[in-house]
Coordinates of C-alpha atoms in Angstrom, one line a residue:
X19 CA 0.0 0.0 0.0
X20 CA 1.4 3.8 -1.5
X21 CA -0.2 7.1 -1.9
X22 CA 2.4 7.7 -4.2
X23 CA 3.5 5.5 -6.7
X24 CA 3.3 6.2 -10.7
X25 CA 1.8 4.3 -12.9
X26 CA 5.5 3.1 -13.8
X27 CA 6.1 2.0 -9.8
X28 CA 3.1 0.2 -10.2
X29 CA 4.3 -1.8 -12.9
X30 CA 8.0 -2.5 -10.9
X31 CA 6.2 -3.2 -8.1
X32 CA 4.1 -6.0 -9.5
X33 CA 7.3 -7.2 -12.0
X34 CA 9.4 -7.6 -8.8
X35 CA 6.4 -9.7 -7.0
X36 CA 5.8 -11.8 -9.7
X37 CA 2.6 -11.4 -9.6
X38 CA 0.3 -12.9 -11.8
X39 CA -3.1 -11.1 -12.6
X40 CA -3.1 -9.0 -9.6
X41 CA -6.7 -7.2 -8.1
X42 CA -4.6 -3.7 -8.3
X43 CA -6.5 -0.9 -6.4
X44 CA -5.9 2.8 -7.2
X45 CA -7.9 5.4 -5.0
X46 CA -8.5 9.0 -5.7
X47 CA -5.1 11.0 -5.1
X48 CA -6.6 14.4 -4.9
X49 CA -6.5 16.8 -1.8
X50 CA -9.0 19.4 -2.3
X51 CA -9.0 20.7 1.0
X52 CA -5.1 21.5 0.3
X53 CA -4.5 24.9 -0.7
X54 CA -1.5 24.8 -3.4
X55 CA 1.1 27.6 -3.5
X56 CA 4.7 28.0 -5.3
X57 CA 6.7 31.0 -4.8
X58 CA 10.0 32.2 -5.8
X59 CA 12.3 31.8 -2.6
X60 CA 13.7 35.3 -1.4
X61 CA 14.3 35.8 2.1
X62 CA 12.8 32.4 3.2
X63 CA 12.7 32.7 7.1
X64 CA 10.6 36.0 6.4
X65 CA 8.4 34.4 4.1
X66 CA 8.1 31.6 6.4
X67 CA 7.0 33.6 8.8
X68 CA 4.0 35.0 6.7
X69 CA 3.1 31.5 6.4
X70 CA 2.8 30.8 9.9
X71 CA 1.5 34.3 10.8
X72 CA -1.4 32.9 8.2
X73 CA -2.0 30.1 10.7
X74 CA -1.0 31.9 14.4
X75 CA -1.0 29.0 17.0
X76 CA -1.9 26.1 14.3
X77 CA 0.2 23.1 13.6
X78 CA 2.8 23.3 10.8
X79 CA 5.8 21.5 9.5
X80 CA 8.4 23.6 7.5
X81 CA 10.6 21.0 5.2
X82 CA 14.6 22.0 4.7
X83 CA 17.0 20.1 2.6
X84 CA 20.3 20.2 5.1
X85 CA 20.4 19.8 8.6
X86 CA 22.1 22.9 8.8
X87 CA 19.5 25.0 7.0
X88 CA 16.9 23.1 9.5
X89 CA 18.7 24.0 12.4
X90 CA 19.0 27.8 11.8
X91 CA 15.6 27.8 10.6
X92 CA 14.3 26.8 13.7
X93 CA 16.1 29.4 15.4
X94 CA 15.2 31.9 13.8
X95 CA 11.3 31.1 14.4
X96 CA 12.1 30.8 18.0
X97 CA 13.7 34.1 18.0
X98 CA 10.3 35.2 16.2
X99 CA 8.4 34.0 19.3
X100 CA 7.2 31.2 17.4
X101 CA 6.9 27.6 19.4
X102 CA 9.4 25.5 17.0
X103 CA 12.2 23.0 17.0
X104 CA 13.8 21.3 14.7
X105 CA 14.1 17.6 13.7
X106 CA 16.9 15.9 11.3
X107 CA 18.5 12.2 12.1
X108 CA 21.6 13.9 13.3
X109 CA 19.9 14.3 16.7
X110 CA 20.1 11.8 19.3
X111 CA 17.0 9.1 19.2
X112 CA 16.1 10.6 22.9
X113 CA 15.7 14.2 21.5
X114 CA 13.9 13.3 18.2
X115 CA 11.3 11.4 20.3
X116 CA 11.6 14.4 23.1
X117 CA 10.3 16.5 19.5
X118 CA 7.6 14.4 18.4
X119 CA 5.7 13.9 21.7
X120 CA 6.0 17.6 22.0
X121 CA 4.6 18.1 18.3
X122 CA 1.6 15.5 18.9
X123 CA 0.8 16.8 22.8
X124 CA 0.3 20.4 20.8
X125 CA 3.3 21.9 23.2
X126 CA 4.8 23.0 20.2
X127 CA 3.5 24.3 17.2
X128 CA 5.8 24.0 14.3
X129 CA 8.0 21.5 13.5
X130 CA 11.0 22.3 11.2
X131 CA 12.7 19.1 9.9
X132 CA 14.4 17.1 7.0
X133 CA 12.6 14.5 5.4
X134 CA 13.9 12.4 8.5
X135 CA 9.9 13.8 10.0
X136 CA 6.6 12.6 9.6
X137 CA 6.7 9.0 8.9
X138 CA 4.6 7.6 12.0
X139 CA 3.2 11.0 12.9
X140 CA -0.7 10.8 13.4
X141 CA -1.5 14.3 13.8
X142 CA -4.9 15.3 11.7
X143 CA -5.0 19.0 12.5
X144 CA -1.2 19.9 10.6
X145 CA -2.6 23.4 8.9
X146 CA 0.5 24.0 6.6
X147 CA 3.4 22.4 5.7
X148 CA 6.3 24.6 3.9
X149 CA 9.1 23.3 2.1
X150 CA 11.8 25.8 1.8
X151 CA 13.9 24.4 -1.6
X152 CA 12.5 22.3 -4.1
X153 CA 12.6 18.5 -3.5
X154 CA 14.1 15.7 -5.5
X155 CA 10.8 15.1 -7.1
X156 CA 6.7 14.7 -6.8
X157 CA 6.6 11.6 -5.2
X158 CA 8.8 12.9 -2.3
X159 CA 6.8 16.4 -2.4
X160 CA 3.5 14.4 -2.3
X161 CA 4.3 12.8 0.7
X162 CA 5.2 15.0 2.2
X163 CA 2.6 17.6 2.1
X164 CA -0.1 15.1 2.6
X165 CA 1.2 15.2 6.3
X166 CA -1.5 18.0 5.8
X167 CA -5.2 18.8 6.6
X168 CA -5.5 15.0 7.5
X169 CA -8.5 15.9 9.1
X170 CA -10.7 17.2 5.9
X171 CA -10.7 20.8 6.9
X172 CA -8.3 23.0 5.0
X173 CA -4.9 23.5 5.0
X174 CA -2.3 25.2 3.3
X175 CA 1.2 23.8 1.1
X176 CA 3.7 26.3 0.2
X177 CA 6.7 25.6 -2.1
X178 CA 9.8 28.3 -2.0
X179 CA 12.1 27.5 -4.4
X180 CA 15.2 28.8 -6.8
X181 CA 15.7 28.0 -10.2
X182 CA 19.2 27.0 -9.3
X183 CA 17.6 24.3 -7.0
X184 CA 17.7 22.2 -9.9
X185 CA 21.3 22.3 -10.8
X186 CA 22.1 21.7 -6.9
X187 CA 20.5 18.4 -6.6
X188 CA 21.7 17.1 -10.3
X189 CA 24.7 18.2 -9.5
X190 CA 24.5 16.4 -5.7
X191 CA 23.3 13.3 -8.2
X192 CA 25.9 13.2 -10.7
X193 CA 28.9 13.6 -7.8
X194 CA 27.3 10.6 -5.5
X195 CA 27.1 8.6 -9.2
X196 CA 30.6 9.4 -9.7
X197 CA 31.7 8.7 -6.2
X198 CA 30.2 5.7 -6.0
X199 CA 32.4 4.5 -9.4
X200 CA 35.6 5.4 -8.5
X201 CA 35.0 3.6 -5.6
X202 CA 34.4 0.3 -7.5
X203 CA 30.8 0.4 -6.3
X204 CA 28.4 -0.6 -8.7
X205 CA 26.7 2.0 -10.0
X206 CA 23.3 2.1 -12.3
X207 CA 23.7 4.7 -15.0
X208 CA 19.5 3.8 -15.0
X209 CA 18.6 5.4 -11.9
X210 CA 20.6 8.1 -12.2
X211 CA 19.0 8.8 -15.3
X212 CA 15.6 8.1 -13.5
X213 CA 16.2 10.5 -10.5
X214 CA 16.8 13.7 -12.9
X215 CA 13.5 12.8 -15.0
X216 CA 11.8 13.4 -11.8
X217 CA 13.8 16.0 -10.4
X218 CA 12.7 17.6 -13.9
X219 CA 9.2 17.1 -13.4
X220 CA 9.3 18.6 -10.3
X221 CA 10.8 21.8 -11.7
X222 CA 8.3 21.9 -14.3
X223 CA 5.5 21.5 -11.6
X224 CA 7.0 24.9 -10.2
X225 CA 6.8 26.8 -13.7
X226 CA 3.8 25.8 -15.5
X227 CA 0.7 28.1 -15.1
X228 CA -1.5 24.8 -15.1
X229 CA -4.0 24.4 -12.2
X230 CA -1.3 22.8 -9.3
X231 CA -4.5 20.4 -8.6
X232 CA -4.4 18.8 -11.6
X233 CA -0.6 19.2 -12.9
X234 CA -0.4 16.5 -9.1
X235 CA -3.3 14.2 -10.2
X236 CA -2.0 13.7 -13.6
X237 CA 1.2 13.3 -12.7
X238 CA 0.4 9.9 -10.9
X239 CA -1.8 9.2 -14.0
X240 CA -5.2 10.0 -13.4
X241 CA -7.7 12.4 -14.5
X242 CA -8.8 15.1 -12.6
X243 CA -11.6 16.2 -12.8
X244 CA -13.3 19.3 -10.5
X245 CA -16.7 20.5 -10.8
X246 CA -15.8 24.2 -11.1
X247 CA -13.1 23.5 -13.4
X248 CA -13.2 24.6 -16.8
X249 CA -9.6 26.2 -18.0
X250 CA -6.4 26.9 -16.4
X251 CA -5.8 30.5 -17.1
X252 CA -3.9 32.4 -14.4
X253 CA -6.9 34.7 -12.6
X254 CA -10.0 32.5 -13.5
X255 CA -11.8 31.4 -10.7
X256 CA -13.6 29.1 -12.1
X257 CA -10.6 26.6 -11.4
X258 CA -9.8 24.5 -8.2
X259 CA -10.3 27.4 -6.0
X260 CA -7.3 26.3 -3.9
X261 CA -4.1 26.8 -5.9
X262 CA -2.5 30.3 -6.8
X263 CA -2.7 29.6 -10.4
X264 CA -6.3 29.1 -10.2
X265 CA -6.9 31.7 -7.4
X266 CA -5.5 34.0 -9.5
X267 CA -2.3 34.6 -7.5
X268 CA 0.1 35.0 -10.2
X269 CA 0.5 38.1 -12.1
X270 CA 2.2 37.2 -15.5
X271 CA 4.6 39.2 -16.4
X272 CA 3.5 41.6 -19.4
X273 CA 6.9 42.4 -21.0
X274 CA 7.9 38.7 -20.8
X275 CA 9.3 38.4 -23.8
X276 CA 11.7 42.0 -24.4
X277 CA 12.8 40.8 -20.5
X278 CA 14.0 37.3 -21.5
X279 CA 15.0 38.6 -25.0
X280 CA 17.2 41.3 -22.9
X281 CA 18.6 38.6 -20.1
X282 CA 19.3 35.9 -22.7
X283 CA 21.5 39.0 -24.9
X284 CA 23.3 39.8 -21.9
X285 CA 24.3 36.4 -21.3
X286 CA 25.9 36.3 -24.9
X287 CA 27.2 39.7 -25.0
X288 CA 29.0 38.8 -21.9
X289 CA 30.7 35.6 -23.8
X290 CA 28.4 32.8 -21.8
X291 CA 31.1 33.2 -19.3
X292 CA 29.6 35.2 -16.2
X293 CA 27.1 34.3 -13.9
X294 CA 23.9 35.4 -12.6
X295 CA 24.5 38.4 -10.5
X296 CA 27.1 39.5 -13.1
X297 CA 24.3 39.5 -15.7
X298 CA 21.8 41.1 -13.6
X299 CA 24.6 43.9 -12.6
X300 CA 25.2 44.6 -16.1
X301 CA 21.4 45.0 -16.6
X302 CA 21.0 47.0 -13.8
X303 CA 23.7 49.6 -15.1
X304 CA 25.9 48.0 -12.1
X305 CA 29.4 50.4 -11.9
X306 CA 31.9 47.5 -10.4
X307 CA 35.4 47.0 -11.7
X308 CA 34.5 43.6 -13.0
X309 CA 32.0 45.7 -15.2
X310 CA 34.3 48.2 -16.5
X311 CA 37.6 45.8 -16.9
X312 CA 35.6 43.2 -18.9
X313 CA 34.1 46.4 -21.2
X314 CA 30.5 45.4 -20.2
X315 CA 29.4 48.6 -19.2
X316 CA 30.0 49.2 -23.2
X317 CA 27.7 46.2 -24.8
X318 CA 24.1 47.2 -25.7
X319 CA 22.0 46.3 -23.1
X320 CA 24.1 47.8 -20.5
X321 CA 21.3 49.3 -18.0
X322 CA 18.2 48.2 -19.9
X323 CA 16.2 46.8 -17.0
X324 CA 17.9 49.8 -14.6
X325 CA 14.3 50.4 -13.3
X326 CA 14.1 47.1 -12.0
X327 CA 15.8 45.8 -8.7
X328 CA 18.9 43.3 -9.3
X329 CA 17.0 40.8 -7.3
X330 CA 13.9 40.7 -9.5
X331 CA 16.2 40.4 -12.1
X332 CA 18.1 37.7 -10.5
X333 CA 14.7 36.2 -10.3
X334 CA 13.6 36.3 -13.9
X335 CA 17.3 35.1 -14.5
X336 CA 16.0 32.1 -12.0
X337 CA 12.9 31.7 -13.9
X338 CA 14.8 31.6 -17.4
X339 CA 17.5 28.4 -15.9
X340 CA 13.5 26.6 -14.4
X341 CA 12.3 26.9 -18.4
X342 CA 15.5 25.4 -19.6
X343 CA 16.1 28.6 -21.9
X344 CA 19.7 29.2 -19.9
X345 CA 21.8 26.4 -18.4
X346 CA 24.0 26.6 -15.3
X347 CA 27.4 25.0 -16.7
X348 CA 30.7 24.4 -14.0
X349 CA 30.4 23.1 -10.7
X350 CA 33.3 25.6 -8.9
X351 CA 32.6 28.3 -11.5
X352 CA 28.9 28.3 -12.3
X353 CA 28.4 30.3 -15.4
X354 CA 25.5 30.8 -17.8
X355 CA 24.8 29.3 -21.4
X356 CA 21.9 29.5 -23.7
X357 CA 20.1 26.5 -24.5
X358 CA 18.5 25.6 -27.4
X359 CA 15.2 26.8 -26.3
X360 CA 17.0 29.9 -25.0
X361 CA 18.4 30.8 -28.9
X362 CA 14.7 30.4 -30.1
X363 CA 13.1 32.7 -27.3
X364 CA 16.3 35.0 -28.4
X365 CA 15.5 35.0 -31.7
X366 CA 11.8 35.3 -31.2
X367 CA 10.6 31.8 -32.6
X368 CA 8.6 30.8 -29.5
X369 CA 6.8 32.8 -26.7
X370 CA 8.0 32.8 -22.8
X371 CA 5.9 33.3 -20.0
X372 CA 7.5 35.1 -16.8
X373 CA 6.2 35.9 -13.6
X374 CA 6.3 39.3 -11.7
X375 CA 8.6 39.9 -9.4
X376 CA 8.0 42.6 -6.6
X377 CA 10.4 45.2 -6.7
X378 CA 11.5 45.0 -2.8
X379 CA 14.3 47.6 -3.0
X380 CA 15.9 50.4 -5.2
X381 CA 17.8 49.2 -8.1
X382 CA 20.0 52.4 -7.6
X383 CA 23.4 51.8 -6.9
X384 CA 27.0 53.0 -7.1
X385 CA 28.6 49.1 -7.0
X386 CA 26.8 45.7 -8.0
X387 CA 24.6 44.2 -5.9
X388 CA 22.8 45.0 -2.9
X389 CA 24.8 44.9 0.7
X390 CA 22.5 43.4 2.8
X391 CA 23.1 43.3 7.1
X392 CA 23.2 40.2 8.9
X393 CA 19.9 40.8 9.9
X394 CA 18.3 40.3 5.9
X395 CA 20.0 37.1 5.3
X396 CA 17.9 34.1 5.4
X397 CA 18.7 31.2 7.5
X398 CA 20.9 29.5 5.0
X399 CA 23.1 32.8 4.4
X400 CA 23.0 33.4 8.1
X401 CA 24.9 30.0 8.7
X402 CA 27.3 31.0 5.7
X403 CA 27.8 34.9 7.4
X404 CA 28.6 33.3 10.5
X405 CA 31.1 30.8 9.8
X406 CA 32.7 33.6 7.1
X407 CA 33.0 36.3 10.4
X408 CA 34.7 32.6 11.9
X409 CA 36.8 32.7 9.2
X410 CA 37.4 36.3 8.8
X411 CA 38.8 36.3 13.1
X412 CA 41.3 33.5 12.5
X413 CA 43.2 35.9 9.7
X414 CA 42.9 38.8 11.7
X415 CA 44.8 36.8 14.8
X416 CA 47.3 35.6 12.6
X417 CA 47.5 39.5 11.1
X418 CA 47.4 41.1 14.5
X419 CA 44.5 43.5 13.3
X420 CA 41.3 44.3 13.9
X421 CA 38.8 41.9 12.0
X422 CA 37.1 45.0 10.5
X423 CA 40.6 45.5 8.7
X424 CA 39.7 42.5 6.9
X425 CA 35.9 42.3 5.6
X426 CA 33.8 44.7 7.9
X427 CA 30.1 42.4 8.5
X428 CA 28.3 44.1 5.6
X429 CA 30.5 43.2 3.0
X430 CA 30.5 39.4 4.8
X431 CA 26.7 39.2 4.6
X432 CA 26.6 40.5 1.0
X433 CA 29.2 37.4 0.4
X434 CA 26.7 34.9 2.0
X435 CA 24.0 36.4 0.1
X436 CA 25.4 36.7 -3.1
X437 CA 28.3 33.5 -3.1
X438 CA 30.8 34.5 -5.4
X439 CA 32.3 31.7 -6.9
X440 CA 35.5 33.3 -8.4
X441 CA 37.4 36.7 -8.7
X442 CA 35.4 38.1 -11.0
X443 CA 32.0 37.8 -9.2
X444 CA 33.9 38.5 -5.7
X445 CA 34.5 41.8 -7.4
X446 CA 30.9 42.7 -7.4
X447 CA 30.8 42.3 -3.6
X448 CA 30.3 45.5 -2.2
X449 CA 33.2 46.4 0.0
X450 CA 36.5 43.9 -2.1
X451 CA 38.1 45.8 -3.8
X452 CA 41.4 45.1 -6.1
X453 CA 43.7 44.8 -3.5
X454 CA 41.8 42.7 -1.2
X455 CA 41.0 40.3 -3.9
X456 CA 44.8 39.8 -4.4
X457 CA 45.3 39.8 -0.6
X458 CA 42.3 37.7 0.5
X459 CA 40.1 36.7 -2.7
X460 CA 41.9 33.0 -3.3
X461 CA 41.1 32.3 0.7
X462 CA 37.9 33.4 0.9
X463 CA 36.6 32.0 -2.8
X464 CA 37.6 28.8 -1.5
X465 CA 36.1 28.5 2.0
X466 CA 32.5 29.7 0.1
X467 CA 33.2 27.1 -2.6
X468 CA 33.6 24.1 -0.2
X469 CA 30.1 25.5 1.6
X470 CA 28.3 24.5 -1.3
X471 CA 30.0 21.4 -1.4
X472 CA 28.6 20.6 1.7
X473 CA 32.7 20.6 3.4
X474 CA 32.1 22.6 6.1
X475 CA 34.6 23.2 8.6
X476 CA 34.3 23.5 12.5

């Protein structure tokens, strides 16, 4: 017995029982007391927060991928005077059933865990459950958020994601495939192959403006079929009534296609050799070094979206590498590449749909990007800022300085926010110049680099 399994599970399942002529039973997969909700992930603990303020005092469970992320999450809700703790399997088997009693006798309210939580938990009343990065796929997804509204009355699922998500966990795929060969493991080129089809159709259930109702039902092949549904045009209410596509949530972007047409440019007047917050400097009329040495401030669509904040630009950018029209290429260098279906949105031979981004801050600026304070990071970037000002107080000891003489912290935090991957993008950090990229850049490149690998030191 499975809420979850594809029609294609199905079929393993059976082949691997040997079963012949089996009675197979497939129910109604459908949760239309869930309220459906995908959003483009900014600063998440804030927008967690507006989740939970949505349901004050309710039961919740807020999904993070690392136990890291899940730990400072949960912090940062406590700090918020919210009743939370977290839960991942690196906690001792006393304090993960210490969290679950808690969770089920209602002494807490929200629960913020890996995937390590829910299996076993029998609580009806859950009112939302948030996942704060996209997971490996809809069967995962499916589970988990039917940890909520067991008890028929509604409740609420909320998705946050980045379109570099994708790249993380294909790239997290690809390394553990490779891993596993050179260790003489065997290794099935099949099931690698497998996990990114899913992890695929789990970005694509973030980007289509299809009724979030029915892109689920289908997925695990079956029809769905509401009584109010007729269409699934963004804004028409005769849909589900319980997604933001059909709730009418989503304002579609009106200059889509000049914005792509203008992003995808960039990327090729800048040689496909830059990343993301490069691109979106240049398009913001950014004035860093970087710019200026590499001549971008001279290509043709220097400045064209200057009315727009870098961060909704770094968001389209996000929604552009979700629809597969760019490509995030290198692992310790990320840089972006037109696809195929990028060059025919470039050249105008097929349409692109875009969502609008809320402009949060002024686009104005004298250096790249924005320099955020400790205080705007989310609770990923916090982690990063912290272990960075670490960092940043072992040179200063060997220097004999002052660790302002280094990095003061708002140049830190816009490193944790922005994760410059080489000199070039460390450039566009507000606050490193030329000479502390010579003096510093190589060290501090390289403790960010093996963050994202997951090689965090003590």
């Amino acid at each position: 017995f499975t809420a979850t399994a594809t029609e294609r599970v199905r079929r393993d399942i059976l082949a691997q029982l040997q079963l012949e002529d089996p009675l197979v039973i497939v129910g109604q997969c459908d949760r239309p007391n869930l309220t459906y909700r995908v959003k483009q992930r900014q600063v998440l603990a804030q927008q967690v927060m507006e989740v939970v303020e949505r349901h004050k005092d309710r039961a919740g469970i807020v999904y993070c991928i690392s136990r890291k992320d899940v730990e400072r999450l949960a912090d940062d809700l406590s700090r918020r005077g919210v009743k939370s703790l977290a839960y991942h399997a690196g906690l001792t088997n006393e304090r993960r059933k210490d969290v679950q009693e808690r969770f089920l006798n209602e002494e807490i309210d929200v629960v913020v865990a890996t995937v390590a939580f829910g299996m076993g938990i029998d609580r009806t009343d859950v009112r939302f459950v948030v996942h704060g990065a996209l997971p490996k796929g809809i069967e995962q997804y499916s589970q988990e958020i039917g940890r909520a509204g067991r008890d028929g009355l509604p409740a609420e699922c909320v998705l946050f994601y980045s379109g570099t998500d994708f790249f993380t966990w294909k790239s997290l795929f690809q390394r553990g495939h490779e891993e596993a060969r050179m260790e003489g493991k065997t290794v099935d080129d099949a099931a690698l192959e497998s996990a990114i089809e899913r992890l695929s159709a789990m970005m694509d259930y973030t980007n289509r403006f299809v009724c979030r109702h029915r892109q689920l039902v289908e997925y695990f092949g079956q029809t769905y079929e509401h009584p109010n549904s007729r269409n699934d045009n963004p804004g028409d209410s005769s849909g589900c009534g319980a997604c933001d596509v059909c709730l009418g949530e989503i304002r579609i972007e009106p200059d889509a296609k000049v914005i792509a047409q203008k992003i995808l440019s960039t990327v090729i007047h800048c040689g496909q050799r830059f990343g993301g917050q490069h691109i979106a400097t240049v398009l913001c009329g950014g004035s860093t070094a970087n710019i200026r040495q590499n001549g971008h401030d001279r290509v043709s669509t220097y400045g064209l979206l200057k009315d727009n904040s870098i961060q909704q630009v770094r968001g389209w950018i996000d929604q552009l590498i979700g629809f597969k029209n760019l490509s995030v290429v290198g692992d310790r260098y990320p840089t972006l590449q037109l696809t195929e279906s990028g060059v025919k949105v470039l050249h105008g031979e097929t349409e692109v749909t875009l969502f609008a981004i809320p402009k949060r801050k002024s686009s104005k600026r004298t250096r790249g990007a924005a320099s955020p304070t400790a205080e705007d990071l989310d609770s990923s970037d916090q982690g990063l800022f912290e272990r960075l000002r670490k960092l940043r107080r072992e040179i200063a000891l060997e220097r004999g300085v002052p660790p302002y003489i280094i990095f003061n912290d708002r140049t830190l935090a816009a490193m944790a926010r922005q994760k410059p991957s080489n000199r070039d993008e460390l450039l566009e950090v507000r606050g490193v110049g030329e000479k502390k990229a010579a003096d510093l850049g190589e060290t501090f490149l390289e403790f960010i680099a093996a963050q994202a690998k997951g090689r965090v030191r003590p």
